[in-house]
PDB file of C-alpha atoms in Angstrom:
ATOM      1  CA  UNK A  13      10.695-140.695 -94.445  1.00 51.00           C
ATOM      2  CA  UNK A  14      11.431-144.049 -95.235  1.00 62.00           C
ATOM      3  CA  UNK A  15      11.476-145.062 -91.638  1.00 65.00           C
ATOM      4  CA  UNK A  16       8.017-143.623 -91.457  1.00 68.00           C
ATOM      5  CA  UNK A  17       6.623-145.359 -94.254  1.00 72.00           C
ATOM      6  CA  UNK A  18       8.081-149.031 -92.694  1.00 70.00           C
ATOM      7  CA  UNK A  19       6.775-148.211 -89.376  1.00 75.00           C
ATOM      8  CA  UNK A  20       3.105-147.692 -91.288  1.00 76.00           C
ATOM      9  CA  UNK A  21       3.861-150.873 -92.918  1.00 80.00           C
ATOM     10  CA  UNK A  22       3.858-152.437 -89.795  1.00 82.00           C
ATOM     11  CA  UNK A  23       1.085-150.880 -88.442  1.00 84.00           C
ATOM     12  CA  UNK A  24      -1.485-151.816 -91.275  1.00 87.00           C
ATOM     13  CA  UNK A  25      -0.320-155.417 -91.318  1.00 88.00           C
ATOM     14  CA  UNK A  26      -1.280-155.493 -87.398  1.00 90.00           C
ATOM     15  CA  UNK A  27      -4.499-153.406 -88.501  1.00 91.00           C
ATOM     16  CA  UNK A  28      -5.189-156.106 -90.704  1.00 92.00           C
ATOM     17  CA  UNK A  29      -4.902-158.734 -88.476  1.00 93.00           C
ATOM     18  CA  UNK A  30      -7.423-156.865 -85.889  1.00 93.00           C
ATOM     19  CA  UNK A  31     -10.107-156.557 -89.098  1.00 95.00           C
ATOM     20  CA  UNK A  32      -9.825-160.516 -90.170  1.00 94.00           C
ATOM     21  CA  UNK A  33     -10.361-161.574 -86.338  1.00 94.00           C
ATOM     22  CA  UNK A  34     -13.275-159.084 -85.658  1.00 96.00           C
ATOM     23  CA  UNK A  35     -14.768-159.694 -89.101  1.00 96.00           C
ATOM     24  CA  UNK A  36     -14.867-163.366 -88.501  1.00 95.00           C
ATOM     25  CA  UNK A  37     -16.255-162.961 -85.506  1.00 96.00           C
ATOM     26  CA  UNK A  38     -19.135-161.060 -86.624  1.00 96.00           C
ATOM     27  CA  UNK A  39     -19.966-163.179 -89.408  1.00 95.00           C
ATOM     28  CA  UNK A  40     -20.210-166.145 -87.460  1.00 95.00           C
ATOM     29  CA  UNK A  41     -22.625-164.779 -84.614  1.00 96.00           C
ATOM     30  CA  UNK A  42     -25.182-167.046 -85.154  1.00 95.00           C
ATOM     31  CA  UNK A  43     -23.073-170.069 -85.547  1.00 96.00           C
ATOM     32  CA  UNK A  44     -23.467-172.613 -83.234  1.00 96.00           C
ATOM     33  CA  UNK A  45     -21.025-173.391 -80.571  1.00 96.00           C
ATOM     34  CA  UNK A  46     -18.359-170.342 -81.830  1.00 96.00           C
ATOM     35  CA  UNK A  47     -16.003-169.422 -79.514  1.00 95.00           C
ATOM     36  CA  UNK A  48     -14.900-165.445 -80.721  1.00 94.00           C
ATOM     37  CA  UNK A  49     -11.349-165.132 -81.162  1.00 92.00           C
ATOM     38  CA  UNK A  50      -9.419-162.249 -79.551  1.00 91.00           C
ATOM     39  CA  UNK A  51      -6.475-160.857 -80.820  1.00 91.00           C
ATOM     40  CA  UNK A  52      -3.545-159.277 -77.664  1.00 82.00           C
ATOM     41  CA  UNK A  53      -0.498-156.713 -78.932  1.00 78.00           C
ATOM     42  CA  UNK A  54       2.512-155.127 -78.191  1.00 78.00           C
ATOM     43  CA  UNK A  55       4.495-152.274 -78.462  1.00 74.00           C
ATOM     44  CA  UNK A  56       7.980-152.761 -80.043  1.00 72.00           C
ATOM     45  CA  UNK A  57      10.842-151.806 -77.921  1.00 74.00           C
ATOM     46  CA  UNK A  58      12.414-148.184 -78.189  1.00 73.00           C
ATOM     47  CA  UNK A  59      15.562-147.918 -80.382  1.00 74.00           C
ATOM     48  CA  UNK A  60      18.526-145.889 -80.108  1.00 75.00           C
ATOM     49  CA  UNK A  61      18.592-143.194 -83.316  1.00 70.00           C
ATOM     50  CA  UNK A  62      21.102-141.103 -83.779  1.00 71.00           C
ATOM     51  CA  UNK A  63      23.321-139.082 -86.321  1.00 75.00           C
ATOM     52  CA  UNK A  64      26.559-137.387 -87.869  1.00 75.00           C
ATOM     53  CA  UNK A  65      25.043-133.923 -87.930  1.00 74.00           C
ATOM     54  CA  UNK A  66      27.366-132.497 -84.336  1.00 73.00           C
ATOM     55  CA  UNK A  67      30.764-130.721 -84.547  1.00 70.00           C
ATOM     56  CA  UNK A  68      32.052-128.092 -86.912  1.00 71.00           C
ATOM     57  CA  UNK A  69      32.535-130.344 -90.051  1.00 70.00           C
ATOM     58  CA  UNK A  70      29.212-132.323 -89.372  1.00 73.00           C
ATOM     59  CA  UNK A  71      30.679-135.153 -88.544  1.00 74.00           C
ATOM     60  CA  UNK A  72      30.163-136.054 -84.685  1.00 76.00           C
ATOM     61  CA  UNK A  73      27.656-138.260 -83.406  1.00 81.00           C
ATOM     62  CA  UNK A  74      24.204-137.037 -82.160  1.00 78.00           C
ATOM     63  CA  UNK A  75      22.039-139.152 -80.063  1.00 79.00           C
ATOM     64  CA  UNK A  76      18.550-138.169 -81.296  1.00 72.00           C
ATOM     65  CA  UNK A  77      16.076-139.714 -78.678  1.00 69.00           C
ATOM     66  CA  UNK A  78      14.446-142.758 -78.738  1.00 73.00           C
ATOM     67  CA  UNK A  79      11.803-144.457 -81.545  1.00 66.00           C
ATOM     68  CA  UNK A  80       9.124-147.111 -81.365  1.00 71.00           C
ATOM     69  CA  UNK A  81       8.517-148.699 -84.947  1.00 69.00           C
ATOM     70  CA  UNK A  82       4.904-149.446 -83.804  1.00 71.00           C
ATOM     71  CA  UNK A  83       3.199-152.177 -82.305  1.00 77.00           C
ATOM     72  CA  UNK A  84       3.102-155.948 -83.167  1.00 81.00           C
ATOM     73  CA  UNK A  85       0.307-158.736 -82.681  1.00 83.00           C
ATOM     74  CA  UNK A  86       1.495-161.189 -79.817  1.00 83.00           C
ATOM     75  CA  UNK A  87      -0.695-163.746 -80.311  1.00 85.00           C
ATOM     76  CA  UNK A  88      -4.630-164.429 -79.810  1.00 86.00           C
ATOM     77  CA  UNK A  89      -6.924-166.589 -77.440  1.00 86.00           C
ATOM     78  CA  UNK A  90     -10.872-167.919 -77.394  1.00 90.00           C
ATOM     79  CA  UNK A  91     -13.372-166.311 -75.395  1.00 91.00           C
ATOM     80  CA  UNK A  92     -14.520-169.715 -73.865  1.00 90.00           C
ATOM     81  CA  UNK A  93     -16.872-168.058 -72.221  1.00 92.00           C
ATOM     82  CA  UNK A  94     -20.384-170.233 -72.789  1.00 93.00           C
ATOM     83  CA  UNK A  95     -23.050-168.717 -75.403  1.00 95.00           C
ATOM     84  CA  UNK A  96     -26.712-168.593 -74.693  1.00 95.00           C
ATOM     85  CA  UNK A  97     -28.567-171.559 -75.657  1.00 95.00           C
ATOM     86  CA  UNK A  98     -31.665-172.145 -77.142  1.00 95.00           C
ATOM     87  CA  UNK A  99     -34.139-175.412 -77.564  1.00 96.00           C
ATOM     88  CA  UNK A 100     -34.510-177.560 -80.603  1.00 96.00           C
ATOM     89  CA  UNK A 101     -36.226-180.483 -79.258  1.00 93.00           C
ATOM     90  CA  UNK A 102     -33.756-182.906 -81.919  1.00 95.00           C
ATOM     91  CA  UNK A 103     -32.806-185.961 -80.313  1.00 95.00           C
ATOM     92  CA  UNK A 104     -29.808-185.717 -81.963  1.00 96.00           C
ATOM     93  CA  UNK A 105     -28.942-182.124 -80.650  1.00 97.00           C
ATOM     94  CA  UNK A 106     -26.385-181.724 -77.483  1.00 98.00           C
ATOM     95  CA  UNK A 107     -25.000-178.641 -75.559  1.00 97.00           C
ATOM     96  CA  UNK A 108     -22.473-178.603 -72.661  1.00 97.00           C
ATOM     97  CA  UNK A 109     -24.123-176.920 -69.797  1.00 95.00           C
ATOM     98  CA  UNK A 110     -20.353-175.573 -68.358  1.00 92.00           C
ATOM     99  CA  UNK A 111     -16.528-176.231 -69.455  1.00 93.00           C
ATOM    100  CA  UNK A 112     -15.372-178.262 -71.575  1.00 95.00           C
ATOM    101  CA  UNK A 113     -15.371-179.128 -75.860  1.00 97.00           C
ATOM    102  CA  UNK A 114     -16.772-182.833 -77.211  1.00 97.00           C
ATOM    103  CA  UNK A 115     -14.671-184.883 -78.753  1.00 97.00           C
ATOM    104  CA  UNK A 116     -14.294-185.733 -82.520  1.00 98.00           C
ATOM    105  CA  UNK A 117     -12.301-188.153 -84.677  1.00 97.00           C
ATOM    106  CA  UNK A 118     -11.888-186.779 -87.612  1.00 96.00           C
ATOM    107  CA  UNK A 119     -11.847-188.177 -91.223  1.00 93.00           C
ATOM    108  CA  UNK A 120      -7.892-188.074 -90.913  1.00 94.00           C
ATOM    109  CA  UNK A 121      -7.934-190.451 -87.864  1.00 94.00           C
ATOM    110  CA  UNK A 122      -6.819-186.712 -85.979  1.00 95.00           C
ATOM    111  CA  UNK A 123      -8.805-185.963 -82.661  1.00 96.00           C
ATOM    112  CA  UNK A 124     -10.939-182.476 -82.819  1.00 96.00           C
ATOM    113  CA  UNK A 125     -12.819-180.648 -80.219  1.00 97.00           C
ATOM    114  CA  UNK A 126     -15.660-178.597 -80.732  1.00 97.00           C
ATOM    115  CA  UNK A 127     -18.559-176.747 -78.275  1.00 97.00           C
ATOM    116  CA  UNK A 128     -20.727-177.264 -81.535  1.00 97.00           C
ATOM    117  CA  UNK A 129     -23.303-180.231 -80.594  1.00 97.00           C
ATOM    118  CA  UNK A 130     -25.650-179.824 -83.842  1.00 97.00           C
ATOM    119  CA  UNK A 131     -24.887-183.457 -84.326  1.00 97.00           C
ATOM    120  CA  UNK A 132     -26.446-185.923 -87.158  1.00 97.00           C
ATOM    121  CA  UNK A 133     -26.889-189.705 -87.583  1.00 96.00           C
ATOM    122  CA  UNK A 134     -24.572-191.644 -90.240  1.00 96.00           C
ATOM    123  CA  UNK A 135     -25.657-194.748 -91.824  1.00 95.00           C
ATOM    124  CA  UNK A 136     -23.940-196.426 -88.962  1.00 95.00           C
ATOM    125  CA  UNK A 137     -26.485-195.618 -86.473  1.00 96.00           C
ATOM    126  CA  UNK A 138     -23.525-193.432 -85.041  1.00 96.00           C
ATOM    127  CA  UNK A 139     -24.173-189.603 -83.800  1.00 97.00           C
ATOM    128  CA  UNK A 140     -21.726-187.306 -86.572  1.00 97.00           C
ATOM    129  CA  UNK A 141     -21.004-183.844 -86.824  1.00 97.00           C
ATOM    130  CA  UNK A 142     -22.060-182.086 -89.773  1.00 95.00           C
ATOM    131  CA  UNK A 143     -18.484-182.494 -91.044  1.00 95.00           C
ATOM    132  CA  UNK A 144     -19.151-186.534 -90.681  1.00 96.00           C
ATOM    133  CA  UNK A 145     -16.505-186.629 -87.799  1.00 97.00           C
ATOM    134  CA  UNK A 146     -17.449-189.324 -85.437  1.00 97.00           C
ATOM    135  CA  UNK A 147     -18.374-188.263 -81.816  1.00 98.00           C
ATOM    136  CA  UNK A 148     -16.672-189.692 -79.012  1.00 97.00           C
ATOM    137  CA  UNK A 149     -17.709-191.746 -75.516  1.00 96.00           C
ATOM    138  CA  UNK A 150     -15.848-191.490 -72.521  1.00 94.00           C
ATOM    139  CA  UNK A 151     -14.469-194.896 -73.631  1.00 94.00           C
ATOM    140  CA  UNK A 152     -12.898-194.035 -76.321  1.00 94.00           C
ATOM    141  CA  UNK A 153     -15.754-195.319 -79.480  1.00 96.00           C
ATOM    142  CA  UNK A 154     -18.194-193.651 -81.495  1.00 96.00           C
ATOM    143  CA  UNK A 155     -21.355-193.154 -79.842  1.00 97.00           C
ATOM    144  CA  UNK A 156     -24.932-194.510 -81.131  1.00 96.00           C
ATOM    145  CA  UNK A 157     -27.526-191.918 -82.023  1.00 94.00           C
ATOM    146  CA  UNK A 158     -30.362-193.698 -80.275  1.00 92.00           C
ATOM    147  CA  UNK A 159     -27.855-194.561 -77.065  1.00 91.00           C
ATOM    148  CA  UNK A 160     -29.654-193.312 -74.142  1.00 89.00           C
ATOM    149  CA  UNK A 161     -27.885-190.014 -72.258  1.00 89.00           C
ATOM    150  CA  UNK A 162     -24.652-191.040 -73.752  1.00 94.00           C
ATOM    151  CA  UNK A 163     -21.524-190.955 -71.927  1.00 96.00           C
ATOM    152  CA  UNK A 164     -19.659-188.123 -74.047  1.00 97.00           C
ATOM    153  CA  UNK A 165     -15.759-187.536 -73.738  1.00 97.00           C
ATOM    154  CA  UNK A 166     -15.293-183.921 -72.473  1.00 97.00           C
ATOM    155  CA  UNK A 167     -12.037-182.485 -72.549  1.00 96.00           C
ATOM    156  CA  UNK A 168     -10.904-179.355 -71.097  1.00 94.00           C
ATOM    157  CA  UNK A 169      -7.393-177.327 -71.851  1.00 92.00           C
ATOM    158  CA  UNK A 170      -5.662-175.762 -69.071  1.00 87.00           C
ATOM    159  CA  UNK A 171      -4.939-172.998 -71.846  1.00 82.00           C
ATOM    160  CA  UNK A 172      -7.308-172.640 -74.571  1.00 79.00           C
ATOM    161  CA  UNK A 173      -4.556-170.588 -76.601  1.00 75.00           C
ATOM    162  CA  UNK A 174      -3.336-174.074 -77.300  1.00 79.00           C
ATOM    163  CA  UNK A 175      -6.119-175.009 -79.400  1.00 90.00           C
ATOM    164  CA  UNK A 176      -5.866-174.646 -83.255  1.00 91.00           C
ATOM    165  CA  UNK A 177      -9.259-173.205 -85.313  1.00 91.00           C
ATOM    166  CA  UNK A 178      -9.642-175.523 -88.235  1.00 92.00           C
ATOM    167  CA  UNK A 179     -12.475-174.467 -89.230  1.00 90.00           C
ATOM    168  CA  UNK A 180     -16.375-174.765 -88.701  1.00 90.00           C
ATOM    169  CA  UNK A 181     -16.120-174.744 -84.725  1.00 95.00           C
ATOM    170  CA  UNK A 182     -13.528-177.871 -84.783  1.00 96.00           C
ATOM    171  CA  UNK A 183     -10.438-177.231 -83.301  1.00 96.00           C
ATOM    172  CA  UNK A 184      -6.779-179.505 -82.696  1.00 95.00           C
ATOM    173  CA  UNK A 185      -4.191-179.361 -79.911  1.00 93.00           C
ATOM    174  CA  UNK A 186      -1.111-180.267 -79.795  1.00 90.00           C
ATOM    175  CA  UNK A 187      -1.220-180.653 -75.695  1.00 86.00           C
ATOM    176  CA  UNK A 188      -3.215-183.101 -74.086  1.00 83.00           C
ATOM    177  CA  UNK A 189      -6.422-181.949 -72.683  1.00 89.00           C
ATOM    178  CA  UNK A 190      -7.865-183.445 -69.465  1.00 93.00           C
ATOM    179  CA  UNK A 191     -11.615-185.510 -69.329  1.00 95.00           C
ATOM    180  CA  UNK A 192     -13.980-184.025 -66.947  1.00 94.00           C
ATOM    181  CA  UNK A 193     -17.576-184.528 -66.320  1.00 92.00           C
ATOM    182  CA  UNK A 194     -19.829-181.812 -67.331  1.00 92.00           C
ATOM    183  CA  UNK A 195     -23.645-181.738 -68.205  1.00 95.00           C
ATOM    184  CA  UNK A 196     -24.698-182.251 -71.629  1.00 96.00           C
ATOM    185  CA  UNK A 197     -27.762-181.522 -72.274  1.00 96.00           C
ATOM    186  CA  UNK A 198     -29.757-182.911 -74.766  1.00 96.00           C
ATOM    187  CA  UNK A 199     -32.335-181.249 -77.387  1.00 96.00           C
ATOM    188  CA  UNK A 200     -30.563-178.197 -76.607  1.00 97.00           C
ATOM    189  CA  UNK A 201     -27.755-176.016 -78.753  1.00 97.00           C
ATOM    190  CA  UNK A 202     -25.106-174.013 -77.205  1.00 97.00           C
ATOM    191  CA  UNK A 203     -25.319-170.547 -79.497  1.00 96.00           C
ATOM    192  CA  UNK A 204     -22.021-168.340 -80.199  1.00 97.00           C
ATOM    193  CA  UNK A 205     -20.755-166.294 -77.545  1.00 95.00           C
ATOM    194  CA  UNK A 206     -19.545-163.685 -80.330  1.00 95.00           C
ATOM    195  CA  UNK A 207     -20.298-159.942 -78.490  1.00 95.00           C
ATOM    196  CA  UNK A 208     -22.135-158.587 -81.932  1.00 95.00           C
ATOM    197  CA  UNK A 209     -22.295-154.713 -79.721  1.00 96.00           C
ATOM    198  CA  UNK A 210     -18.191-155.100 -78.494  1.00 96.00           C
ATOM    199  CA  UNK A 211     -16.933-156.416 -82.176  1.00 96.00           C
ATOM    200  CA  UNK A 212     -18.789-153.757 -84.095  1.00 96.00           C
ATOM    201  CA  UNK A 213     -16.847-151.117 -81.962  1.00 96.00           C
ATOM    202  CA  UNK A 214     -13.798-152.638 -82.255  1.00 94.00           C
ATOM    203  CA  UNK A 215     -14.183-152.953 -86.166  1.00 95.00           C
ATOM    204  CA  UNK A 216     -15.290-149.004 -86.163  1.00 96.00           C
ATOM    205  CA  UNK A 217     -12.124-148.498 -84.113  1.00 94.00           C
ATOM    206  CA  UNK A 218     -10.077-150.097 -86.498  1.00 93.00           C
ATOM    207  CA  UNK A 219     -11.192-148.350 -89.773  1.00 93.00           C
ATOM    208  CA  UNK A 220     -10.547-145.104 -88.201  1.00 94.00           C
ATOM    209  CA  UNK A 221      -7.070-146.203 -86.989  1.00 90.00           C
ATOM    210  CA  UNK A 222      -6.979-146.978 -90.998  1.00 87.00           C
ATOM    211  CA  UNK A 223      -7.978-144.010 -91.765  1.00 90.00           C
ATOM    212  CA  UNK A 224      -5.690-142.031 -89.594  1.00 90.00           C
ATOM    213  CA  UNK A 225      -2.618-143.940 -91.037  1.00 83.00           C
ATOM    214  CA  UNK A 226      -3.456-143.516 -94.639  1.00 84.00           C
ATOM    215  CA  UNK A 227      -3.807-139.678 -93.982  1.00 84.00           C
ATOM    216  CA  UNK A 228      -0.122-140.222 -92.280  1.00 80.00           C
ATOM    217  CA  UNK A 229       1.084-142.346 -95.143  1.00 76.00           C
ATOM    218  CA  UNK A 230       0.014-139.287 -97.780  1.00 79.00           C
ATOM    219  CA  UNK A 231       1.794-136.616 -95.714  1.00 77.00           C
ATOM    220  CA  UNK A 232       5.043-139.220 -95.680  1.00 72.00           C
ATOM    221  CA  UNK A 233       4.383-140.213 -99.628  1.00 70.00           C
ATOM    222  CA  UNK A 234       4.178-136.056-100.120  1.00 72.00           C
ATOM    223  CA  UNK A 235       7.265-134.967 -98.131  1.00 72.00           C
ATOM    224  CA  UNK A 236       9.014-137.579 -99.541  1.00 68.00           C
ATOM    225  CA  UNK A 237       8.463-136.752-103.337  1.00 67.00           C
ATOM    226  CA  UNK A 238       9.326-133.148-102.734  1.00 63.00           C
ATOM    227  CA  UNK A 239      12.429-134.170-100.487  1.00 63.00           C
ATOM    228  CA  UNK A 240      13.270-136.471-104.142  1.00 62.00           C
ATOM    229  CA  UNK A 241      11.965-133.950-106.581  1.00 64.00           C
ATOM    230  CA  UNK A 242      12.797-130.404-105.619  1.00 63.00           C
ATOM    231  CA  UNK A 243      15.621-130.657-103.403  1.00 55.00           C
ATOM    232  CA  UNK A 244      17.339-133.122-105.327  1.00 53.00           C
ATOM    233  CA  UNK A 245      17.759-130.054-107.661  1.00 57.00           C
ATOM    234  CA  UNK A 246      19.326-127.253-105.034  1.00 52.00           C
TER     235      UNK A 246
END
């Protein structure tokens, strides 16, 4: 019983998991330039169980069968599939028409990445995120809101794993990513590519999987409590 009730421990951790990821997705369907995050798992390896319950005195060793304590999340990757986009005539609006994420310097000094072009104008004359990160040129500098078609710096990543979410559409690697050319387009805003139908299966899925194990967790909790209760007192 006590195995059971760790192996369900496991499992609603890695339910958990699932229900953060799809719920963010969903919630930011109509944010621009969201790449949906997708979560990948395993199942643990079987173990050897086993006990003393063979022989005449109870005392040889019994091999059982094999058991799988569940599953385990592996990791997660972006859908960098492109989202739909949509016209906003704003001079100051951009969308990549193809691979690739614009470059930032953030407030830290830190490079960012983003698909997000719903860019602004600081008091520098220079073209901003929303977040006030400057947006980079191929060379390097901050580009100039009223710069005609604007050279942007777009990276791509071999493995878009690599990338780290930190937050409204902006996201850090550790790895170097590689400068292509891509068209930008501007006026234009790249939508997210968040599958609204797909997630709200998935997030059905989940709460029945819930469901399922808290109904396996009260049979386990039950058994348990008589095992303690009643024939503690044979």
């Amino acid at each position: 019983m006590i195995r059971s009730i760790d192996t369900l421990k496991s499992n609603f951790e890695v339910l958990q998991k699932r229900q953060e990821a799809i719920s963010a997705n969903i919630a930011n369907v109509n944010t621009n330039g969201y790449q949906e995050k997708k979560l990948f798992q395993s199942t643990l390896k079987n173990v050897q169980l086993h006990n003393f319950m063979g022989g005449l005195k109870n005392e040889q060793r019994v091999n059982v069968g094999n058991f799988t304590f569940g599953n385990q999340i592996d990791g997660s990757y972006l859908n960098t599939q492109s989202g739909s986009m949509h016209e906003t005539d704003l001079k100051t609006d951009f969308a990549i028409n193809g691979a690739g994420y614009f470059t930032v310097r953030m407030n830290n000094g830190q490079i960012g990445y983003t698909r997000n072009g719903n860019f602004t104008e600081n008091r520098q004359g220079q073209l901003v995120t929303q977040e006030g990160y400057a947006v980079l040129g191929a060379n390097g500098q901050a580009i100039q809101a009223n710069e005609a078609n604007p050279n942007f710096m777009i990276v791509s990543f071999n493995n878009a794993s690599a990338l780290q979410n930190q937050g409204n559409t902006i996201y850090t690697s550790n790895a170097a990513g590689t400068q292509i050319r891509s068209e930008v387009v501007q006026g234009m805003l790249e939508g997210s590519n968040t599958d609204t139908a797909q997630n709200m299966v998935d997030l059905i899925q989940t709460s029945r999987e819930f469901e399922a194990n808290q109904k396996v967790l009260s049979t386990a909790n039950q058994t348990l409590s008589k095992a303690v209760n009643e024939l503690g007192k044979i």
